[in-house]
mmCIF file of C-alpha atoms in Angstrom:
data_model
loop_
_atom_site.group_PDB
_atom_site.id
_atom_site.type_symbol
_atom_site.label_atom_id
_atom_site.label_comp_id
_atom_site.label_asym_id
_atom_site.label_seq_id
_atom_site.Cartn_x
_atom_site.Cartn_y
_atom_site.Cartn_z
ATOM 1 C CA MET I 55 -25.739 -17.860 43.935
ATOM 2 C CA GLN I 56 -24.265 -18.652 40.108
ATOM 3 C CA ASP I 57 -21.811 -15.984 38.414
ATOM 4 C CA ARG I 58 -23.422 -14.221 35.810
ATOM 5 C CA GLN I 59 -21.497 -15.244 32.371
ATOM 6 C CA ILE I 60 -20.201 -12.634 29.372
ATOM 7 C CA ARG I 61 -18.634 -14.172 26.705
ATOM 8 C CA VAL I 62 -16.809 -11.579 24.356
ATOM 9 C CA ILE I 63 -17.800 -13.257 20.638
ATOM 10 C CA GLY I 64 -15.391 -12.236 17.802
ATOM 11 C CA ILE I 65 -18.331 -12.051 15.066
ATOM 12 C CA GLY I 66 -15.726 -11.060 11.905
ATOM 13 C CA THR I 67 -16.043 -8.043 9.895
ATOM 14 C CA GLY I 68 -19.649 -7.529 9.067
ATOM 15 C CA ASP I 69 -20.526 -11.183 7.049
ATOM 16 C CA PRO I 70 -23.006 -12.840 9.131
ATOM 17 C CA GLU I 71 -21.160 -15.826 7.542
ATOM 18 C CA HIS I 72 -17.774 -14.931 8.726
ATOM 19 C CA LEU I 73 -18.997 -16.139 12.104
ATOM 20 C CA THR I 74 -17.552 -19.538 13.254
ATOM 21 C CA LEU I 75 -19.611 -22.598 14.470
ATOM 22 C CA GLN I 76 -18.113 -21.691 17.834
ATOM 23 C CA ALA I 77 -19.830 -18.519 17.613
ATOM 24 C CA VAL I 78 -23.427 -19.304 16.514
ATOM 25 C CA ARG I 79 -22.733 -22.113 19.892
ATOM 26 C CA ALA I 80 -21.850 -19.466 22.314
ATOM 27 C CA LEU I 81 -24.670 -17.238 21.201
ATOM 28 C CA ALA I 82 -27.474 -19.617 20.855
ATOM 29 C CA ASP I 83 -28.287 -19.049 24.962
ATOM 30 C CA VAL I 84 -27.624 -15.999 25.451
ATOM 31 C CA ASP I 85 -29.900 -13.764 27.882
ATOM 32 C CA ALA I 86 -28.789 -10.369 26.936
ATOM 33 C CA VAL I 87 -26.256 -8.743 24.297
ATOM 34 C CA PHE I 88 -24.490 -5.368 25.414
ATOM 35 C CA VAL I 89 -23.494 -2.889 22.427
ATOM 36 C CA LEU I 90 -21.751 0.092 23.142
ATOM 37 C CA ASP I 91 -23.229 2.777 20.655
ATOM 38 C CA LYS I 92 -20.596 5.449 19.410
ATOM 39 C CA ARG I 93 -22.660 7.519 17.921
ATOM 40 C CA ALA I 94 -25.608 8.046 15.140
ATOM 41 C CA GLU I 95 -23.626 7.899 11.993
ATOM 42 C CA THR I 96 -22.972 4.189 12.840
ATOM 43 C CA ALA I 97 -26.074 2.964 13.728
ATOM 44 C CA ASP I 98 -25.826 0.196 10.725
ATOM 45 C CA LEU I 99 -23.357 -1.166 12.860
ATOM 46 C CA VAL I 100 -25.407 -1.718 15.732
ATOM 47 C CA ALA I 101 -28.090 -3.125 13.050
ATOM 48 C CA ILE I 102 -26.190 -5.882 11.951
ATOM 49 C CA ARG I 103 -25.383 -7.089 15.731
ATOM 50 C CA ARG I 104 -29.198 -6.633 15.977
ATOM 51 C CA ARG I 105 -29.178 -9.352 12.714
ATOM 52 C CA ILE I 106 -26.764 -11.224 14.057
ATOM 53 C CA CYS I 107 -28.782 -11.993 17.589
ATOM 54 C CA ALA I 108 -32.033 -12.575 15.995
ATOM 55 C CA ALA I 109 -30.153 -14.987 13.578
ATOM 56 C CA HIS I 110 -29.086 -16.892 15.978
ATOM 57 C CA ILE I 111 -29.754 -16.740 19.749
ATOM 58 C CA ALA I 112 -32.136 -19.392 19.955
ATOM 59 C CA LYS I 113 -34.386 -17.807 22.913
ATOM 60 C CA PRO I 114 -36.388 -14.322 23.919
ATOM 61 C CA HIS I 115 -33.578 -11.911 24.954
ATOM 62 C CA ARG I 116 -32.428 -8.294 25.395
ATOM 63 C CA VAL I 117 -30.272 -6.391 23.426
ATOM 64 C CA ILE I 118 -28.636 -3.548 25.787
ATOM 65 C CA THR I 119 -27.690 -0.429 24.086
ATOM 66 C CA VAL I 120 -24.537 1.112 26.385
ATOM 67 C CA GLU I 121 -23.698 4.964 24.694
ATOM 68 C CA ASP I 122 -20.244 5.163 24.309
ATOM 69 C CA PRO I 123 -18.131 8.054 25.932
ATOM 70 C CA PRO I 124 -16.617 10.186 23.877
ATOM 71 C CA ARG I 125 -13.045 10.561 23.227
ATOM 72 C CA GLU I 126 -10.388 13.030 21.257
ATOM 73 C CA ARG I 127 -9.608 11.487 18.544
ATOM 74 C CA ARG I 128 -5.779 13.915 18.369
ATOM 75 C CA PRO I 129 -4.870 14.389 22.011
ATOM 76 C CA ALA I 130 -1.815 15.733 23.523
ATOM 77 C CA ASP I 131 -1.279 12.373 25.593
ATOM 78 C CA TYR I 132 -2.599 9.680 23.976
ATOM 79 C CA GLY I 133 -1.938 7.077 26.427
ATOM 80 C CA SER I 134 -3.533 9.213 29.287
ATOM 81 C CA THR I 135 -6.770 10.230 26.999
ATOM 82 C CA VAL I 136 -7.291 5.986 25.915
ATOM 83 C CA ALA I 137 -6.906 4.842 29.433
ATOM 84 C CA ALA I 138 -9.497 7.476 30.716
ATOM 85 C CA TRP I 139 -11.488 6.539 28.041
ATOM 86 C CA HIS I 140 -11.558 3.097 29.030
ATOM 87 C CA ALA I 141 -12.007 3.582 32.401
ATOM 88 C CA ALA I 142 -15.467 5.529 31.324
ATOM 89 C CA ARG I 143 -16.375 2.678 29.610
ATOM 90 C CA ALA I 144 -15.935 0.369 32.029
ATOM 91 C CA GLU I 145 -17.952 2.215 34.551
ATOM 92 C CA ARG I 146 -21.148 2.496 32.062
ATOM 93 C CA LEU I 147 -20.759 -1.136 31.123
ATOM 94 C CA GLU I 148 -20.222 -2.248 34.936
ATOM 95 C CA ALA I 149 -23.480 -0.086 35.680
ATOM 96 C CA ALA I 150 -25.102 -2.044 32.432
ATOM 97 C CA PHE I 151 -24.347 -5.484 33.690
ATOM 98 C CA ALA I 152 -25.579 -4.893 37.505
ATOM 99 C CA GLU I 153 -28.584 -3.461 36.025
ATOM 100 C CA HIS I 154 -29.635 -5.814 33.098
ATOM 101 C CA LEU I 155 -27.717 -9.264 33.340
ATOM 102 C CA GLY I 156 -28.840 -11.254 36.554
ATOM 103 C CA PRO I 157 -26.710 -13.797 38.743
ATOM 104 C CA GLY I 158 -26.781 -16.665 36.748
ATOM 105 C CA GLU I 159 -27.648 -15.211 33.582
ATOM 106 C CA VAL I 160 -25.230 -15.026 30.097
ATOM 107 C CA GLY I 161 -24.405 -11.544 28.673
ATOM 108 C CA ALA I 162 -22.393 -11.220 25.139
ATOM 109 C CA ILE I 163 -20.389 -8.528 23.589
ATOM 110 C CA LEU I 164 -19.831 -8.517 20.379
ATOM 111 C CA ALA I 165 -16.456 -7.725 19.259
ATOM 112 C CA TRP I 166 -15.772 -6.976 15.570
ATOM 113 C CA GLY I 167 -13.139 -9.191 13.722
ATOM 114 C CA ASP I 168 -11.309 -10.853 16.835
ATOM 115 C CA PRO I 169 -11.631 -9.403 20.291
ATOM 116 C CA ALA I 170 -7.560 -9.908 20.643
ATOM 117 C CA LEU I 171 -6.135 -7.768 17.979
ATOM 118 C CA TYR I 172 -6.877 -3.877 18.277
ATOM 119 C CA ASP I 173 -10.115 -4.029 20.196
ATOM 120 C CA SER I 174 -10.648 -2.741 23.688
ATOM 121 C CA VAL I 175 -13.709 -4.660 25.561
ATOM 122 C CA LEU I 176 -10.920 -7.374 27.178
ATOM 123 C CA ARG I 177 -8.981 -4.550 28.737
ATOM 124 C CA ILE I 178 -12.462 -3.063 29.807
ATOM 125 C CA LEU I 179 -13.722 -6.359 31.606
ATOM 126 C CA ASP I 180 -10.053 -6.725 33.442
ATOM 127 C CA ARG I 181 -10.974 -3.613 35.119
ATOM 128 C CA ILE I 182 -14.496 -4.437 35.806
ATOM 129 C CA ALA I 183 -13.218 -7.354 37.221
ATOM 130 C CA ALA I 184 -10.506 -5.864 39.446
ATOM 131 C CA ARG I 185 -13.108 -3.558 41.025
ATOM 132 C CA GLY I 186 -15.201 -6.232 42.387
ATOM 133 C CA GLN I 187 -18.487 -4.694 42.063
ATOM 134 C CA VAL I 188 -19.968 -7.332 39.811
ATOM 135 C CA ALA I 189 -18.956 -10.585 39.963
ATOM 136 C CA PHE I 190 -19.071 -12.637 36.287
ATOM 137 C CA THR I 191 -17.135 -15.192 34.704
ATOM 138 C CA ARG I 192 -15.133 -14.442 31.345
ATOM 139 C CA THR I 193 -15.138 -16.521 27.806
ATOM 140 C CA VAL I 194 -13.584 -15.633 24.738
ATOM 141 C CA ILE I 195 -14.955 -16.777 21.559
ATOM 142 C CA PRO I 196 -11.819 -16.086 18.541
ATOM 143 C CA GLY I 197 -13.021 -14.385 15.265
ATOM 144 C CA LEU I 198 -12.097 -13.996 11.755
ATOM 145 C CA SER I 199 -10.380 -10.418 11.889
ATOM 146 C CA SER I 200 -10.145 -7.650 9.427
ATOM 147 C CA VAL I 201 -6.486 -8.911 8.449
ATOM 148 C CA GLN I 202 -7.329 -12.127 7.549
ATOM 149 C CA VAL I 203 -10.119 -10.692 5.161
ATOM 150 C CA LEU I 204 -7.746 -8.392 3.558
ATOM 151 C CA ALA I 205 -5.638 -10.850 2.656
ATOM 152 C CA ALA I 206 -8.394 -12.825 1.287
ATOM 153 C CA ARG I 207 -10.152 -10.495 -0.937
ATOM 154 C CA HIS I 208 -6.984 -9.751 -2.388
ATOM 155 C CA GLY I 209 -5.687 -13.180 -2.632
ATOM 156 C CA VAL I 210 -2.444 -12.366 -1.449
ATOM 157 C CA PRO I 211 -0.341 -14.353 1.544
ATOM 158 C CA LEU I 212 0.233 -12.098 4.358
ATOM 159 C CA ASN I 213 4.184 -12.901 4.086
ATOM 160 C CA GLY I 214 7.177 -13.183 1.843
ATOM 161 C CA ILE I 215 8.533 -16.666 1.749
ATOM 162 C CA GLY I 216 10.713 -16.433 5.222
ATOM 163 C CA GLY I 217 9.536 -12.797 5.845
ATOM 164 C CA SER I 218 8.188 -11.648 8.782
ATOM 165 C CA VAL I 219 4.862 -9.608 9.368
ATOM 166 C CA LEU I 220 4.344 -6.761 11.535
ATOM 167 C CA ILE I 221 0.491 -5.367 12.302
ATOM 168 C CA THR I 222 0.381 -1.790 13.566
ATOM 169 C CA THR I 223 -1.021 1.393 13.732
ATOM 170 C CA GLY I 224 -1.268 4.409 11.357
ATOM 171 C CA ARG I 225 -0.274 6.731 14.539
ATOM 172 C CA ARG I 226 3.021 4.273 14.488
ATOM 173 C CA LEU I 227 3.702 4.552 10.643
ATOM 174 C CA ALA I 228 3.402 8.161 10.488
ATOM 175 C CA ALA I 229 7.192 7.728 11.950
ATOM 176 C CA GLY I 230 8.060 6.142 8.646
ATOM 177 C CA TRP I 231 8.750 2.187 7.973
ATOM 178 C CA PRO I 232 9.171 0.359 11.342
ATOM 179 C CA GLN I 233 12.680 0.967 12.506
ATOM 180 C CA GLY I 234 15.133 -1.360 13.833
ATOM 181 C CA VAL I 235 13.816 -4.225 12.202
ATOM 182 C CA GLU I 236 13.844 -3.120 8.471
ATOM 183 C CA ASP I 237 16.190 -6.671 7.596
ATOM 184 C CA ASP I 238 13.132 -8.888 9.050
ATOM 185 C CA VAL I 239 9.883 -7.016 8.215
ATOM 186 C CA ASP I 240 8.960 -7.721 4.663
ATOM 187 C CA SER I 241 4.832 -6.688 5.366
ATOM 188 C CA VAL I 242 3.454 -4.625 7.820
ATOM 189 C CA VAL I 243 -0.347 -3.940 8.029
ATOM 190 C CA VAL I 244 -1.469 -1.172 8.864
ATOM 191 C CA MET I 245 -5.067 -0.520 11.288
ATOM 192 C CA LEU I 246 -6.724 2.362 12.569
ATOM 193 C CA ASP I 247 -5.143 5.137 10.332
ATOM 194 C CA GLY I 248 -7.345 7.938 10.519
ATOM 195 C CA ASP I 249 -5.573 10.192 8.293
ATOM 196 C CA PRO I 250 -3.659 7.686 5.629
ATOM 197 C CA ALA I 251 -0.031 8.145 7.398
ATOM 198 C CA PHE I 252 1.686 6.403 3.954
ATOM 199 C CA GLY I 253 2.308 9.423 1.928
ATOM 200 C CA PRO I 254 5.889 9.640 2.785
ATOM 201 C CA LEU I 255 6.762 6.202 2.616
ATOM 202 C CA ASP I 256 9.069 4.453 -0.801
ATOM 203 C CA PRO I 257 6.467 4.943 -3.818
ATOM 204 C CA ASP I 258 8.034 1.650 -4.697
ATOM 205 C CA LEU I 259 6.523 -0.365 -2.101
ATOM 206 C CA THR I 260 3.146 -2.456 -2.696
ATOM 207 C CA ILE I 261 -0.038 -1.500 -1.141
ATOM 208 C CA PHE I 262 -2.899 -3.658 -0.691
ATOM 209 C CA TRP I 263 -6.154 -1.405 0.901
ATOM 210 C CA GLY I 264 -9.787 -2.734 2.061
ATOM 211 C CA ALA I 265 -12.566 -0.720 3.403
ATOM 212 C CA TYR I 266 -15.879 -1.920 4.728
ATOM 213 C CA LEU I 267 -14.268 -5.302 4.578
ATOM 214 C CA GLY I 268 -17.278 -8.128 4.255
ATOM 215 C CA SER I 269 -19.884 -5.740 3.702
ATOM 216 C CA PRO I 270 -22.082 -4.860 0.421
ATOM 217 C CA ASP I 271 -19.910 -1.764 0.556
ATOM 218 C CA GLU I 272 -16.823 -2.929 0.375
ATOM 219 C CA ILE I 273 -14.499 -1.295 -2.007
ATOM 220 C CA LEU I 274 -10.598 -2.624 -2.476
ATOM 221 C CA ILE I 275 -7.497 -0.979 -4.141
ATOM 222 C CA ALA I 276 -3.879 -2.475 -4.822
ATOM 223 C CA GLY I 277 -0.989 -1.400 -6.704
ATOM 224 C CA ARG I 278 2.176 0.322 -6.554
ATOM 225 C CA LEU I 279 1.875 3.121 -3.762
ATOM 226 C CA GLY I 280 3.487 5.895 -5.904
ATOM 227 C CA ASP I 281 0.486 5.118 -8.421
ATOM 228 C CA VAL I 282 -2.282 4.195 -6.334
ATOM 229 C CA ASP I 283 -1.626 6.713 -3.504
ATOM 230 C CA ALA I 284 -4.149 9.675 -4.448
ATOM 231 C CA GLU I 285 -6.706 7.124 -5.653
ATOM 232 C CA ILE I 286 -7.011 5.563 -2.668
ATOM 233 C CA ARG I 287 -7.232 8.872 -0.390
ATOM 234 C CA ARG I 288 -10.055 10.140 -2.957
ATOM 235 C CA VAL I 289 -12.106 6.788 -2.848
ATOM 236 C CA ARG I 290 -11.405 6.655 1.097
ATOM 237 C CA ALA I 291 -12.508 10.208 1.500
ATOM 238 C CA GLU I 292 -16.249 9.603 -0.724
ATOM 239 C CA ALA I 293 -16.736 6.835 1.271
ATOM 240 C CA ARG I 294 -16.514 8.516 4.392
ATOM 241 C CA GLU I 295 -18.716 11.389 3.349
ATOM 242 C CA ARG I 296 -21.191 9.177 1.704
ATOM 243 C CA HIS I 297 -21.595 6.507 5.028
ATOM 244 C CA GLY I 298 -20.702 9.027 7.827
ATOM 245 C CA TRP I 299 -17.763 6.674 8.812
ATOM 246 C CA ILE I 300 -14.919 4.346 7.541
ATOM 247 C CA MET I 301 -12.993 1.503 8.742
ATOM 248 C CA ASP I 302 -10.528 0.237 6.716
ATOM 249 C CA ILE I 303 -6.611 -1.356 6.669
ATOM 250 C CA TYR I 304 -4.168 -2.024 4.330
ATOM 251 C CA LEU I 305 -1.306 -4.026 3.776
ATOM 252 C CA LEU I 306 2.187 -2.296 2.452
ATOM 253 C CA ARG I 307 4.858 -4.916 1.137
ATOM 254 C CA ARG I 308 8.241 -3.946 0.203
ATOM 255 C CA ASP I 309 10.186 -6.366 -2.593
ATOM 256 C CA ARG I 310 13.301 -7.851 -0.700
ATOM 257 C CA ALA I 311 15.111 -8.557 -3.776
ATOM 258 C CA ALA I 312 15.120 -5.220 -5.524
ATOM 259 C CA THR I 313 15.720 -3.445 -1.845
ATOM 260 C CA ASP I 314 18.741 -6.081 -1.139
ATOM 261 C CA LYS I 315 19.935 -5.385 -4.948
ATOM 262 C CA ALA I 316 19.457 -1.454 -3.873
ATOM 263 C CA ASP I 317 21.557 -1.792 -0.861
ATOM 264 C CA GLY I 318 24.500 -3.782 -2.281
ATOM 265 C CA SER I 319 24.812 -0.908 -4.854
ATOM 266 C CA ARG I 320 25.438 1.903 -2.191
#
């Protein structure tokens, strides 16, 4: 008996043209697409996936919507809360695989951006595989990440000359500019920042901010942090109210020459 196949396909940040040729080929013979549906406010995100499927799956197929379990957004124990959420997601996806994907069939999960960068689906599939209740083989197709799209939209490189780039979360940035690597990191990319954490940082940092990247609703703001902080917060709040959700990301860059000069004058 043939195993089920699960293809995790990175689909970029919202622009249908972000799909790579490899992603298009991987979609062509899919039998079922599994979509974790978060809530009514993000129905347009599900609609984007449906349009991608309709455009690139070359045979009759099924779109299986799996209700995403809720999770606490400001938990006292972040690690345990996320682990429990992943376990609940794994149970629901496992049940959907068993019910809607027959042996030898091909299933797909369409991941925003790149499935290896701040996305939980690969860890969830690991959990399902470890349980051994539903046998499947897994293939991962990389995608265009929001990090790359942000830099492209602003027309800037991610790193300074010979400098390092750190990708982190708003939760970690809340503690300040990354500690222990101050001499090495000139650029910090921040993802998953539900409540912008850049306020207490050096106002002379340069910020490149973007929301809804790759979509018709895309918003871009850049400048000296101290000058555009309030504008970003205002625009972000208005957009979130208008759409019911927001996906944004930003790059913070410091001027190494200015920093070295300031340090040398102390």
